[in-house]
mmCIF file of C-alpha atoms in Angstrom:
data_model
loop_
_atom_site.group_PDB
_atom_site.id
_atom_site.type_symbol
_atom_site.label_atom_id
_atom_site.label_comp_id
_atom_site.label_asym_id
_atom_site.label_seq_id
_atom_site.Cartn_x
_atom_site.Cartn_y
_atom_site.Cartn_z
ATOM 1 C CA MET A 1 -0.034 0.202 -0.051
ATOM 2 C CA GLU A 2 1.519 3.219 -0.988
ATOM 3 C CA ALA A 3 1.704 5.457 2.124
ATOM 4 C CA ALA A 4 -0.656 8.940 2.682
ATOM 5 C CA ARG A 5 0.671 12.101 0.953
ATOM 6 C CA GLN A 6 1.485 14.803 3.494
ATOM 7 C CA TYR A 7 1.224 18.479 4.403
ATOM 8 C CA ASN A 8 2.513 20.770 6.430
ATOM 9 C CA VAL A 9 -0.544 22.885 7.247
ATOM 10 C CA HIS A 10 0.251 25.813 5.629
ATOM 11 C CA GLU A 11 0.275 23.230 2.882
ATOM 12 C CA ALA A 12 -2.549 22.020 3.821
ATOM 13 C CA LYS A 13 -4.888 25.853 3.939
ATOM 14 C CA THR A 14 -3.071 26.765 0.365
ATOM 15 C CA HIS A 15 -3.386 23.521 -1.046
ATOM 16 C CA PHE A 16 -7.265 22.681 -0.042
ATOM 17 C CA SER A 17 -8.942 22.001 -3.154
ATOM 18 C CA ARG A 18 -6.522 20.054 -4.423
ATOM 19 C CA ILE A 19 -6.721 17.946 -1.789
ATOM 20 C CA LEU A 20 -10.047 17.207 -1.865
ATOM 21 C CA GLN A 21 -9.436 16.104 -4.919
ATOM 22 C CA GLN A 22 -7.143 13.464 -3.975
ATOM 23 C CA VAL A 23 -9.194 12.317 -1.525
ATOM 24 C CA GLU A 24 -11.669 12.321 -4.179
ATOM 25 C CA THR A 25 -10.677 10.414 -6.148
ATOM 26 C CA GLY A 26 -9.351 7.266 -3.207
ATOM 27 C CA GLU A 27 -6.137 8.547 -1.794
ATOM 28 C CA GLU A 28 -5.456 9.310 1.895
ATOM 29 C CA VAL A 29 -3.901 12.530 2.790
ATOM 30 C CA VAL A 30 -1.780 13.485 6.316
ATOM 31 C CA ILE A 31 -1.977 17.215 7.717
ATOM 32 C CA SER A 32 1.367 18.001 9.626
ATOM 33 C CA ARG A 33 2.389 20.304 12.557
ATOM 34 C CA ALA A 34 6.281 20.793 13.158
ATOM 35 C CA GLY A 35 6.862 17.496 11.272
ATOM 36 C CA GLU A 36 4.488 15.647 13.001
ATOM 37 C CA PRO A 37 0.711 14.269 11.752
ATOM 38 C CA ILE A 38 -2.513 15.904 13.941
ATOM 39 C CA ALA A 39 -4.849 14.548 10.678
ATOM 40 C CA LYS A 40 -6.203 11.997 8.676
ATOM 41 C CA VAL A 41 -8.498 13.415 6.178
ATOM 42 C CA VAL A 42 -9.522 10.088 4.064
ATOM 43 C CA PRO A 43 -12.559 9.659 1.971
ATOM 44 C CA LEU A 44 -16.373 8.948 2.790
ATOM 45 C CA ARG A 45 -17.892 5.679 2.628
ATOM 46 C CA SER A 46 -20.134 5.586 -0.884
ATOM 47 C CA LYS A 47 -23.698 5.122 0.453
ATOM 48 C CA VAL A 48 -25.466 2.585 -0.168
ATOM 49 C CA ASN A 49 -28.392 2.966 -2.422
ATOM 50 C CA ARG A 50 -30.869 0.603 -1.012
ATOM 51 C CA THR A 51 -33.858 0.904 -2.886
ATOM 52 C CA ASP A 52 -36.151 -2.084 -2.201
ATOM 53 C CA TYR A 53 -36.620 -5.441 0.695
ATOM 54 C CA GLY A 54 -33.816 -8.093 -0.642
ATOM 55 C CA SER A 55 -31.695 -4.894 -1.185
ATOM 56 C CA LEU A 56 -28.388 -7.161 1.159
ATOM 57 C CA ARG A 57 -29.887 -10.919 -0.136
ATOM 58 C CA GLY A 58 -26.809 -13.112 -0.223
ATOM 59 C CA GLN A 59 -24.497 -10.960 2.023
ATOM 60 C CA ILE A 60 -25.002 -11.900 5.392
ATOM 61 C CA HIS A 61 -25.940 -15.439 6.352
ATOM 62 C CA ILE A 62 -27.157 -16.173 10.169
ATOM 63 C CA PRO A 63 -26.893 -19.366 11.625
ATOM 64 C CA GLU A 64 -29.806 -21.743 12.571
ATOM 65 C CA ASP A 65 -29.054 -22.012 16.175
ATOM 66 C CA PHE A 66 -28.883 -17.397 16.269
ATOM 67 C CA ASP A 67 -30.974 -17.437 18.476
ATOM 68 C CA GLU A 68 -30.071 -20.360 21.347
ATOM 69 C CA LEU A 69 -28.087 -18.675 24.156
ATOM 70 C CA PRO A 70 -24.577 -21.281 25.164
ATOM 71 C CA ASP A 71 -24.979 -21.845 28.651
ATOM 72 C CA ASP A 72 -22.202 -20.112 29.496
ATOM 73 C CA ILE A 73 -23.123 -17.468 28.641
ATOM 74 C CA ALA A 74 -26.374 -18.107 30.416
ATOM 75 C CA GLU A 75 -25.042 -19.475 33.454
ATOM 76 C CA ALA A 76 -23.332 -15.942 33.926
ATOM 77 C CA PHE A 77 -26.129 -13.564 34.758
ATOM 78 C CA GLY A 78 -27.791 -16.587 36.156
ATOM 79 C CA MET A 79 -30.633 -18.063 33.344
ATOM 80 C CA ARG A 80 -29.504 -21.681 33.990
ATOM 81 C CA GLY A 81 -28.858 -24.120 36.975
#
């Protein structure tokens, strides 16, 4: 993985629009003060476009025993024993 580009605070203020363009294309940018990183600008995850029920079908698996509480956890909560 390529290292994030690094800018000092003055450069970041001067080239803010350019930095945002880089982030929009997926790059990460680090802002530093006196050579010490203080912030990271990263792209936001794209919004999931759910248009109807079942849009996540095949992406989520719920096991058959999902509703069964393991014995050790039930005991810890005083539900068994």
